[in-house]
Coordinates of C-alpha atoms and ligand atoms in Angstrom, one line a residue:
M928 CA 5.8 37.5 -44.7
T929 CA 6.7 40.5 -47.2
Q930 CA 7.0 39.6 -51.1
H931 CA 9.4 40.9 -52.4
D932 CA 8.9 42.7 -55.3
F933 CA 11.7 39.9 -57.9
C934 CA 13.2 39.8 -61.6
L935 CA 12.8 36.9 -63.1
I936 CA 16.2 35.7 -65.1
I937 CA 15.8 32.4 -67.2
D938 CA 19.1 30.2 -67.1
F939 CA 19.8 29.2 -70.6
G940 CA 23.5 28.0 -69.9
S941 CA 25.6 30.8 -69.8
Q942 CA 28.8 30.7 -67.8
V943 CA 28.4 34.0 -66.8
T944 CA 24.2 33.7 -65.8
Q945 CA 25.0 34.3 -62.1
L946 CA 26.6 37.6 -63.1
I947 CA 23.5 39.0 -64.0
A948 CA 21.9 38.2 -61.0
R949 CA 25.1 40.2 -59.3
R950 CA 24.7 43.0 -61.6
L951 CA 20.6 43.4 -61.0
R952 CA 21.6 42.5 -56.6
E953 CA 23.7 46.1 -57.3
S954 CA 20.9 47.8 -58.2
R955 CA 19.6 46.8 -54.8
V956 CA 17.2 44.6 -57.2
Y957 CA 16.3 41.2 -55.9
C958 CA 16.7 38.4 -57.7
E959 CA 16.3 34.1 -58.7
I960 CA 17.5 32.7 -60.9
H961 CA 15.9 29.7 -62.8
P962 CA 16.7 27.1 -65.1
F963 CA 15.1 27.5 -68.3
Q964 CA 13.0 23.8 -67.4
N965 CA 11.7 24.5 -64.6
V966 CA 9.8 27.9 -66.0
D967 CA 6.9 27.1 -67.6
A968 CA 3.4 29.5 -67.3
A969 CA 1.9 27.0 -65.0
F970 CA 4.9 28.7 -62.4
L971 CA 5.3 32.5 -64.9
K972 CA 1.4 33.0 -62.9
A973 CA 2.2 31.6 -59.5
R974 CA 5.3 34.0 -59.0
Q975 CA 4.9 36.5 -61.0
P976 CA 8.0 37.3 -61.7
K977 CA 7.5 42.6 -62.3
A978 CA 10.4 41.4 -64.9
V979 CA 12.2 39.3 -67.2
I980 CA 15.9 38.9 -67.9
L981 CA 16.6 36.1 -70.7
S982 CA 20.0 35.1 -70.5
G983 CA 22.5 33.9 -73.1
G984 CA 23.2 30.2 -73.6
P985 CA 25.8 27.9 -75.4
G986 CA 22.4 26.5 -77.2
S987 CA 21.8 26.7 -81.8
V988 CA 18.3 28.4 -81.5
P989 CA 17.7 26.9 -85.5
Q990 CA 18.3 23.8 -84.1
A991 CA 14.5 21.6 -83.1
D992 CA 15.1 20.8 -79.9
S993 CA 16.8 24.2 -78.2
P994 CA 15.6 25.2 -75.5
R995 CA 13.0 27.5 -75.6
A996 CA 10.5 30.2 -73.3
P997 CA 6.9 29.0 -72.4
D998 CA 5.1 31.1 -74.4
Y999 CA 3.3 32.6 -72.3
L1000 CA 5.9 34.7 -71.1
F1001 CA 5.4 36.7 -74.0
E1002 CA 2.2 37.2 -73.1
M1003 CA 1.9 38.4 -69.0
G1004 CA 2.5 42.1 -70.3
V1005 CA 5.9 41.9 -67.8
P1006 CA 9.1 43.4 -69.1
L1007 CA 11.8 40.9 -71.0
F1008 CA 15.3 42.2 -71.4
G1009 CA 17.3 38.9 -73.6
I1010 CA 20.3 39.3 -73.4
C1011 CA 22.6 36.6 -76.6
Y1012 CA 20.9 33.4 -76.7
G1013 CA 17.6 35.9 -75.0
Q1014 CA 17.8 37.7 -77.9
Q1015 CA 17.6 35.1 -79.9
V1016 CA 15.0 33.9 -78.8
M1017 CA 12.5 35.5 -78.6
M1018 CA 13.5 36.7 -81.8
A1019 CA 12.4 33.5 -82.6
Q1020 CA 9.5 33.6 -80.6
L1021 CA 7.9 36.5 -82.0
G1022 CA 8.1 35.7 -85.2
G1023 CA 11.9 37.5 -85.9
C1024 CA 15.0 34.5 -88.0
V1025 CA 18.4 33.5 -86.4
E1026 CA 20.8 32.6 -88.3
S1027 CA 24.1 30.3 -87.7
G1028 CA 27.0 29.7 -88.9
H1029 CA 29.4 33.0 -90.7
H1030 CA 28.3 34.8 -87.9
A1031 CA 30.1 34.5 -84.6
E1032 CA 32.0 37.1 -83.3
F1033 CA 33.8 36.7 -79.9
G1034 CA 35.7 40.2 -78.1
R1035 CA 35.1 43.4 -77.6
A1036 CA 33.4 45.7 -80.0
Y1037 CA 32.2 49.4 -79.6
V1038 CA 28.0 50.1 -80.4
E1039 CA 26.9 52.7 -80.7
P1040 CA 22.7 54.5 -80.6
A1041 CA 21.2 54.0 -83.8
K1042 CA 18.9 56.7 -83.8
E1043 CA 19.0 60.0 -82.5
H1044 CA 20.0 58.7 -78.8
K1045 CA 17.9 59.8 -76.2
A1046 CA 19.5 60.4 -73.2
D1047 CA 17.2 58.0 -71.1
G1048 CA 14.9 55.4 -70.6
I1049 CA 17.3 52.2 -71.4
F1050 CA 20.3 54.8 -72.9
A1051 CA 19.3 57.2 -69.7
G1052 CA 24.4 57.9 -69.0
L1053 CA 25.4 55.8 -71.3
F1054 CA 26.6 56.5 -75.0
E1055 CA 28.5 60.2 -73.1
S1056 CA 31.4 59.5 -75.8
G1057 CA 29.4 58.3 -78.5
R1058 CA 29.9 54.9 -78.4
E1059 CA 29.8 52.1 -75.4
Q1060 CA 32.1 49.2 -75.9
V1061 CA 30.4 45.7 -75.5
W1062 CA 31.6 42.1 -74.8
M1063 CA 30.5 39.6 -77.5
S1064 CA 30.7 35.9 -77.3
H1065 CA 27.8 34.9 -79.9
G1066 CA 27.7 32.2 -82.8
D1067 CA 24.4 32.8 -84.2
R1068 CA 22.7 35.4 -85.2
V1069 CA 19.7 37.4 -85.8
T1070 CA 18.7 38.8 -89.5
V1071 CA 15.0 39.4 -89.0
L1072 CA 13.5 41.2 -85.8
A1073 CA 10.0 40.1 -85.0
P1074 CA 6.9 42.5 -85.3
G1075 CA 7.2 45.3 -82.7
F1076 CA 11.1 46.3 -82.7
D1077 CA 13.5 48.4 -83.6
V1078 CA 17.3 48.0 -84.0
I1079 CA 17.7 50.5 -81.2
G1080 CA 21.7 50.4 -81.0
T1081 CA 24.7 48.9 -83.2
S1082 CA 28.4 47.4 -84.3
P1083 CA 29.8 47.5 -87.3
N1084 CA 29.3 43.4 -86.7
A1085 CA 25.9 43.7 -85.5
P1086 CA 23.0 45.7 -87.2
F1087 CA 21.1 44.0 -84.9
A1088 CA 22.5 44.8 -81.2
M1089 CA 20.1 46.8 -79.8
I1090 CA 16.8 45.8 -80.6
A1091 CA 13.6 47.1 -78.8
D1092 CA 9.4 46.8 -78.5
E1093 CA 9.8 50.1 -76.7
A1094 CA 5.6 49.7 -76.5
R1095 CA 5.4 46.2 -74.7
R1096 CA 9.2 47.1 -72.6
F1097 CA 10.8 44.6 -74.3
Y1098 CA 14.5 45.0 -74.8
A1099 CA 17.5 42.4 -76.4
V1100 CA 21.1 42.4 -76.9
Q1101 CA 23.4 40.4 -78.5
F1102 CA 26.3 41.0 -76.6
H1103 CA 26.5 41.0 -73.2
P1104 CA 25.8 43.7 -70.8
E1105 CA 26.5 41.6 -68.2
V1106 CA 31.0 40.7 -67.7
H1107 CA 33.2 43.3 -66.5
H1108 CA 34.4 43.7 -70.8
T1109 CA 31.0 45.6 -71.5
P1110 CA 32.3 48.5 -68.6
N1111 CA 28.5 50.3 -68.4
G1112 CA 26.6 47.0 -69.0
A1113 CA 25.4 47.7 -65.1
Q1114 CA 23.8 51.1 -66.3
M1115 CA 21.8 49.3 -68.5
L1116 CA 20.2 46.7 -67.0
G1117 CA 19.8 49.5 -63.8
N1118 CA 17.9 51.6 -66.6
F1119 CA 15.6 48.1 -67.5
L1120 CA 14.8 48.1 -64.6
R1121 CA 13.3 51.3 -63.5
L1122 CA 11.2 50.4 -67.1
A1123 CA 10.6 47.8 -65.3
G1124 CA 9.0 49.8 -62.1
F1125 CA 12.0 48.5 -59.5
K1126 CA 12.7 50.9 -56.6
G1127 CA 15.8 49.7 -55.5
D1128 CA 14.4 49.1 -52.6
W1129 CA 16.3 45.5 -52.0
T1130 CA 18.5 45.6 -48.9
M1131 CA 20.8 43.1 -46.2
G1132 CA 17.7 44.7 -43.8
A1133 CA 15.8 43.0 -45.6
Y1134 CA 17.5 40.2 -46.5
R1135 CA 17.2 39.2 -43.1
E1136 CA 14.3 39.6 -41.7
E1137 CA 12.9 37.8 -45.1
A1138 CA 15.9 34.8 -44.5
I1139 CA 14.5 34.4 -40.8
A1140 CA 11.2 34.4 -41.3
K1141 CA 11.4 31.0 -44.3
I1142 CA 13.5 29.8 -41.1
R1143 CA 11.0 30.1 -39.0
A1144 CA 8.4 28.3 -41.5
Q1145 CA 10.8 25.8 -42.7
V1146 CA 12.3 24.4 -39.6
G1147 CA 8.5 24.9 -37.1
S1148 CA 10.2 23.7 -33.1
K1149 CA 12.0 21.6 -34.8
R1150 CA 15.6 20.6 -34.3
V1151 CA 18.7 22.2 -37.1
I1152 CA 21.8 20.8 -36.4
C1153 CA 25.0 23.5 -38.3
G1154 CA 28.0 21.9 -39.1
L1155 CA 31.4 25.4 -37.6
S1156 CA 34.0 25.6 -39.2
G1157 CA 35.5 28.6 -37.8
G1158 CA 34.9 29.9 -42.0
V1159 CA 32.3 32.6 -43.2
D1160 CA 29.9 31.3 -45.0
S1161 CA 29.1 28.6 -42.1
S1162 CA 29.8 30.9 -39.5
V1163 CA 26.9 33.7 -40.9
A1164 CA 24.8 30.5 -41.5
A1165 CA 24.8 29.2 -37.9
V1166 CA 24.2 33.1 -36.7
L1167 CA 21.5 34.1 -39.3
I1168 CA 19.5 31.1 -37.9
H1169 CA 20.0 31.0 -34.2
E1170 CA 18.3 34.3 -35.0
A1171 CA 15.5 32.7 -36.1
I1172 CA 15.6 29.5 -33.9
G1173 CA 17.1 30.2 -30.8
D1174 CA 17.7 27.1 -28.9
Q1175 CA 17.1 25.2 -31.2
L1176 CA 19.9 25.2 -33.6
T1177 CA 22.8 23.8 -31.7
C1178 CA 26.2 23.6 -34.3
V1179 CA 28.7 21.1 -33.8
F1180 CA 32.6 22.3 -35.3
V1181 CA 35.5 19.6 -36.0
D1182 CA 38.4 20.2 -33.9
H1183 CA 40.6 17.7 -36.4
G1184 CA 44.1 18.7 -35.0
L1185 CA 44.6 20.8 -38.3
L1186 CA 43.3 23.9 -37.3
R1187 CA 45.9 27.2 -37.5
Q1188 CA 46.6 28.6 -33.8
N1189 CA 43.5 29.8 -31.1
E1190 CA 41.3 28.9 -33.7
A1191 CA 39.6 26.3 -32.5
E1192 CA 40.4 28.4 -28.7
Q1193 CA 38.8 31.1 -31.9
V1194 CA 36.0 29.5 -32.9
V1195 CA 34.6 28.2 -29.7
N1196 CA 34.5 31.5 -27.2
M1197 CA 33.2 33.4 -30.6
F1198 CA 29.6 30.7 -30.6
R1199 CA 29.3 29.8 -27.1
D1200 CA 30.8 32.9 -25.1
T1201 CA 29.4 36.1 -27.3
Y1202 CA 26.5 34.2 -29.1
N1203 CA 25.0 31.3 -27.2
I1204 CA 25.1 29.7 -29.5
P1205 CA 25.0 26.0 -28.4
L1206 CA 28.3 24.1 -28.8
I1207 CA 29.7 20.7 -28.9
H1208 CA 33.4 21.9 -29.8
A1209 CA 34.1 17.6 -30.8
D1210 CA 38.1 17.8 -29.8
E1211 CA 38.3 14.4 -32.6
S1212 CA 42.2 15.6 -32.7
E1213 CA 44.1 11.6 -31.5
L1214 CA 41.8 10.6 -33.6
F1215 CA 42.4 11.8 -37.6
L1216 CA 46.1 12.2 -36.3
G1217 CA 46.5 9.0 -35.7
A1218 CA 44.5 8.0 -39.0
L1219 CA 47.0 10.0 -41.0
E1220 CA 50.1 8.4 -39.6
G1221 CA 52.8 7.6 -41.8
M1222 CA 50.4 8.6 -45.1
S1223 CA 52.0 11.0 -47.9
D1224 CA 49.5 10.5 -50.6
P1225 CA 48.3 14.2 -50.5
E1226 CA 44.6 11.9 -52.1
A1227 CA 44.6 9.5 -49.4
K1228 CA 45.1 11.8 -46.6
R1229 CA 41.8 14.3 -47.9
K1230 CA 39.4 11.1 -48.0
T1231 CA 41.4 10.1 -45.0
I1232 CA 40.3 13.1 -43.5
G1233 CA 36.9 13.3 -45.1
K1234 CA 36.2 10.1 -44.4
L1235 CA 36.2 10.6 -40.3
F1236 CA 35.2 14.3 -40.9
I1237 CA 32.1 12.4 -41.8
D1238 CA 31.4 9.2 -39.2
V1239 CA 32.8 12.1 -36.2
F1240 CA 29.9 14.7 -37.2
Q1241 CA 27.4 11.7 -37.1
K1242 CA 28.5 10.4 -33.9
Y1243 CA 28.0 13.7 -32.9
A1244 CA 24.7 15.0 -34.4
A1245 CA 23.2 11.8 -33.0
Q1246 CA 23.4 12.7 -29.6
I1247 CA 21.2 15.9 -30.7
E1248 CA 18.0 14.5 -30.2
G1249 CA 15.2 15.0 -32.4
A1250 CA 16.5 17.2 -35.2
E1251 CA 15.7 17.2 -38.7
F1252 CA 17.2 19.5 -40.1
L1253 CA 21.1 20.3 -41.2
A1254 CA 21.9 23.5 -41.8
Q1255 CA 25.2 24.2 -44.2
G1256 CA 25.6 27.6 -45.9
T1257 CA 26.2 26.8 -49.6
L1258 CA 26.7 29.5 -51.6
Y1259 CA 25.0 30.3 -54.4
P1260 CA 27.6 30.0 -56.8
D1261 CA 27.8 26.0 -55.6
V1262 CA 23.9 26.3 -56.3
I1263 CA 24.0 27.3 -60.5
E1264 CA 27.1 25.4 -60.4
S1265 CA 25.0 22.2 -59.7
V1266 CA 22.0 23.1 -61.8
S1267 CA 24.2 23.9 -65.5
F1268 CA 22.9 23.3 -68.7
S1269 CA 26.8 22.8 -69.9
G1270 CA 27.7 21.2 -67.5
G1271 CA 29.7 17.8 -67.6
P1272 CA 32.3 15.6 -65.9
S1273 CA 35.6 18.0 -65.4
V1274 CA 38.5 16.0 -63.7
T1275 CA 39.2 15.4 -61.2
I1276 CA 42.6 18.0 -59.6
K1277 CA 41.9 17.8 -56.1
S1278 CA 39.3 16.0 -54.4
H1279 CA 37.0 18.4 -52.0
H1280 CA 36.4 18.4 -48.4
N1281 CA 32.5 19.0 -47.7
V1282 CA 29.8 17.4 -46.0
G1283 CA 28.1 16.4 -49.7
G1284 CA 25.4 13.4 -49.2
L1285 CA 26.1 13.6 -45.3
P1286 CA 21.6 14.4 -45.3
E1287 CA 21.1 11.4 -46.7
K1288 CA 22.9 9.0 -45.2
M1289 CA 21.0 10.6 -41.7
G1290 CA 17.7 11.0 -43.1
L1291 CA 18.0 14.7 -42.6
K1292 CA 17.1 18.0 -45.3
L1293 CA 18.8 20.6 -45.2
V1294 CA 18.0 24.4 -44.7
E1295 CA 20.4 26.1 -47.1
P1296 CA 20.1 30.3 -45.6
L1297 CA 22.8 30.8 -48.1
R1298 CA 21.6 29.8 -50.8
E1299 CA 20.5 33.3 -53.1
L1300 CA 23.7 34.9 -51.7
F1301 CA 27.3 36.1 -53.6
K1302 CA 30.4 35.5 -51.5
D1303 CA 31.0 39.6 -50.5
E1304 CA 26.9 39.6 -49.8
V1305 CA 27.5 36.6 -47.5
R1306 CA 29.8 39.1 -46.1
A1307 CA 27.5 41.8 -45.9
L1308 CA 25.2 39.7 -44.7
G1309 CA 27.5 39.0 -41.4
R1310 CA 28.3 42.4 -40.7
E1311 CA 24.1 43.2 -41.0
L1312 CA 24.0 40.2 -38.4
G1313 CA 26.9 42.0 -36.5
L1314 CA 29.8 39.3 -37.0
P1315 CA 33.6 41.6 -36.7
D1316 CA 34.9 42.8 -40.1
T1317 CA 38.0 40.8 -38.7
F1318 CA 36.4 37.4 -38.9
I1319 CA 33.7 38.2 -42.0
G1320 CA 37.0 39.5 -44.3
R1321 CA 38.7 36.3 -43.3
H1322 CA 41.1 34.2 -45.9
P1323 CA 39.5 30.7 -46.7
F1324 CA 40.5 28.4 -45.1
P1325 CA 40.3 24.1 -46.7
G1326 CA 38.3 22.1 -44.7
P1327 CA 41.6 20.0 -44.4
G1328 CA 43.5 22.6 -43.0
L1329 CA 46.7 22.0 -42.1
A1330 CA 47.0 18.4 -43.5
I1331 CA 47.9 20.7 -47.1
R1332 CA 49.9 22.4 -46.3
C1333 CA 52.2 19.5 -44.6
P1334 CA 53.4 17.9 -47.5
G1335 CA 54.0 14.5 -46.9
E1336 CA 54.1 13.2 -43.8
I1337 CA 52.0 15.2 -41.1
T1338 CA 54.0 15.1 -37.9
R1339 CA 52.2 16.7 -34.9
E1340 CA 56.4 18.3 -34.0
K1341 CA 55.5 19.3 -37.4
L1342 CA 52.7 20.8 -37.0
E1343 CA 53.2 22.9 -34.4
I1344 CA 56.0 24.1 -35.9
L1345 CA 53.9 25.5 -38.8
R1346 CA 51.5 26.7 -36.6
R1347 CA 54.3 29.4 -34.8
A1348 CA 56.0 29.7 -38.3
D1349 CA 51.7 29.7 -39.9
A1350 CA 50.9 32.6 -37.4
I1351 CA 53.9 35.3 -37.4
Y1352 CA 53.2 35.2 -41.9
L1353 CA 49.9 36.8 -41.7
D1354 CA 51.3 38.5 -38.2
Q1355 CA 53.3 40.4 -40.7
I1356 CA 51.2 40.7 -43.3
R1357 CA 49.1 42.3 -40.9
L1358 CA 51.4 44.7 -39.9
H1359 CA 51.8 45.7 -43.1
G1360 CA 48.5 46.8 -44.3
L1361 CA 48.3 43.7 -47.0
Y1362 CA 45.6 41.2 -45.9
D1363 CA 42.5 42.7 -47.1
D1364 CA 44.6 42.8 -50.2
I1365 CA 45.2 39.1 -50.3
W1366 CA 43.4 36.5 -51.1
Q1367 CA 45.0 33.3 -48.8
A1368 CA 47.6 34.1 -47.2
F1369 CA 49.5 30.6 -45.3
A1370 CA 52.5 28.8 -44.7
A1371 CA 54.1 25.7 -45.4
I1372 CA 56.0 23.6 -44.0
L1373 CA 58.1 21.4 -46.5
P1374 CA 59.4 17.2 -46.0
M1375 CA 62.6 18.3 -45.9
R1376 CA 65.5 19.5 -44.3
T1377 CA 68.4 22.5 -44.7
V1378 CA 71.6 22.9 -43.6
G1379 CA 72.2 26.3 -42.0
V1380 CA 74.0 28.5 -39.8
M1381 CA 73.0 29.8 -36.3
G1382 CA 75.2 31.3 -34.2
D1383 CA 78.2 29.7 -34.0
G1384 CA 76.2 26.2 -34.6
R1385 CA 74.9 23.7 -37.4
T1386 CA 71.2 23.7 -37.4
Y1387 CA 69.6 20.8 -40.1
D1388 CA 65.5 22.2 -39.7
Y1389 CA 62.8 22.3 -41.7
A1390 CA 62.5 24.9 -44.7
L1391 CA 59.3 26.5 -44.9
A1392 CA 57.1 28.2 -48.1
L1393 CA 54.8 30.9 -47.8
R1394 CA 52.6 31.3 -50.5
A1395 CA 49.9 33.9 -50.5
V1396 CA 47.2 35.4 -53.7
T1397 CA 44.7 37.2 -55.2
S1398 CA 41.9 35.9 -56.8
V1399 CA 38.4 36.0 -57.7
D1400 CA 37.2 33.4 -57.2
G1401 CA 40.0 30.4 -56.5
M1402 CA 39.9 28.6 -59.4
T1403 CA 42.4 31.0 -60.8
A1404 CA 45.0 33.7 -58.7
D1405 CA 48.1 35.2 -59.4
Y1406 CA 50.9 34.8 -56.6
Y1407 CA 51.2 38.3 -54.4
P1408 CA 54.4 40.3 -55.1
F1409 CA 55.2 41.5 -51.7
T1410 CA 58.9 43.6 -52.3
H1411 CA 61.7 41.8 -51.2
E1412 CA 61.7 44.3 -47.5
F1413 CA 59.1 41.8 -46.4
L1414 CA 60.0 39.1 -48.0
G1415 CA 63.2 39.5 -46.1
E1416 CA 62.0 40.9 -42.5
T1417 CA 59.8 38.3 -42.5
S1418 CA 62.0 35.3 -43.7
T1419 CA 64.1 36.8 -40.7
R1420 CA 61.6 37.1 -38.0
I1421 CA 59.9 33.3 -38.6
I1422 CA 63.6 31.6 -39.2
N1423 CA 64.4 34.4 -35.3
E1424 CA 61.5 33.3 -33.8
V1425 CA 60.4 29.2 -34.5
R1426 CA 63.0 26.3 -33.3
G1427 CA 62.8 23.9 -36.2
I1428 CA 63.6 26.3 -39.5
N1429 CA 65.9 27.0 -41.1
R1430 CA 65.9 28.3 -44.1
V1431 CA 62.2 30.3 -45.5
F1432 CA 60.9 30.3 -49.2
Y1433 CA 58.2 32.3 -51.2
D1434 CA 56.2 30.9 -53.6
C1435 CA 55.7 32.9 -56.6
T1436 CA 53.2 30.5 -58.8
S1437 CA 50.2 31.8 -60.5
K1438 CA 47.3 29.7 -61.2
P1439 CA 47.1 27.2 -63.2
P1440 CA 49.8 26.0 -63.8
G1441 CA 49.8 25.9 -59.8
T1442 CA 47.4 24.8 -57.1
I1443 CA 47.1 27.6 -54.2
E1444 CA 47.3 24.8 -52.0
L1445 CA 50.4 22.8 -51.6
E1446 CA 48.4 19.3 -51.8
Ligands
XMP1983 P1 43.2 25.1 -54.7 O1 44.4 24.9 -53.7 O2 42.1 24.0 -55.2 O3 42.2 25.8 -53.6 O4 43.8 25.8 -55.5 C1 41.8 27.0 -54.2 C2 40.8 27.2 -52.5 O5 40.4 26.0 -52.6 C3 40.8 25.8 -51.1 N1 40.6 24.1 -51.0 C4 39.9 24.0 -49.9 N2 38.3 24.1 -49.1 N3 37.8 22.3 -48.4 C5 37.8 23.6 -48.7 O6 36.4 23.6 -48.3 C6 38.8 21.3 -49.2 O7 39.1 20.2 -49.2 C7 39.7 22.3 -49.7 N4 41.0 22.5 -51.1 C8 41.1 23.6 -51.4 C9 42.4 26.8 -50.8 O8 42.5 26.9 -49.2 C10 41.7 28.0 -52.4 O9 41.2 28.9 -51.2

């Protein structure tokens, strides 16, 4: 198996550490984030990173028990780049001084080169207008530089905004080059990577080869079960694993009767017929819809679906003899959240549906081939594996499916009406070329009937809500500004084509204060 040169990112608990990784991958450099607790001299000797970036973090260097890097890091002769807390750690460990208090700075600042502007090295392509906008977010700051370091950039409030020991290729900045608000930050990190000797040759094709080799090494001749949801992550994981181990993989697709129009058929066709992946189509809609009958509380609905899902998955998985592994489409952001330095308990807004806890319960080991990737990288890998673009670009769909788009009591009649209306809404969005501009769009059937008039007759039918949002990660969202023409045309089509709906609303709530789904 090829072993890539890699850049190690030591995570001191910054909220934005994963953005560093993202910027590196945009420069086609393979990187791994490891929490500072796991990085000691033995780790560094075993893994031999080609360069190391020290992230920001919530700690305060002057405090005795605050996180540090192993001293060996500074002796191993590899280029280093410290960001914010990472800069302070470098100074504290290399003989400089860091002070707390009275120095907090948050927000936009402008850095100018301290020395005569060199157009190469760490400055290549930077400071073309004489200064660079950067994003500051720190409480402490460096007051005395460590021996060997020079100031190379300053801002009005940060005399040590950029510092370097060029001989050792140690660089450190007080601001955050990884965030969007430092527009040329990626260029700065890219310059560092070039100085460190990276060629920028990490590609999705290389990732695919490595991932396949890793899966084969992990699984050997054992069998793997993969729960397919029809979503992009589990699908890409399944296709990749199938490429690695062929029919040692069996997919289980739990159909809870809460899928969209034709969705089950599409999933079955694609995996069984196009990819020839052994697939169990567990049609358990009767079980799920039966259990949900008469239930209207959103959390009760979510919990019922989550529990049944696990039971059903277990039942089908037990039929696959000799399975020792469970494949999951876990992504990098999920991994990062789980090792977060500052992570504390947060309020449960909604109980998200997933299969957490299943592997222990079933005594299975996990295969998670997407653990190192971000969502858009998973999409790129999917394309590399030949999954169609129309599939790769699909909007996210929640585990509990239409149940949470049918507020109040769920009935088969309502689900059928909702499926038809939702399909027309999405058809409209595609016809108008808007699908890719929208993060997620769907219809929800409201728990109310309203009076209308059609032809010469009175109607008393359901009302439908249309929702469409833009978002980067689903954590915050804005409603999509459709034109009135679009909304009018779509409403007319739905009411004309779907019996059972006589009124259509458009939801123009952002998140917060709303959530994306209605329940
Ligand atoms: P909310 O409604 O919390 O949704 O603003 C944010 C994003 O998460 C999706 N979502 C879920 N996805 N299981 C999932 O896999 C769930 O239980 C679940 N609930 C919400 C939602 O569709 C949106 O993309």
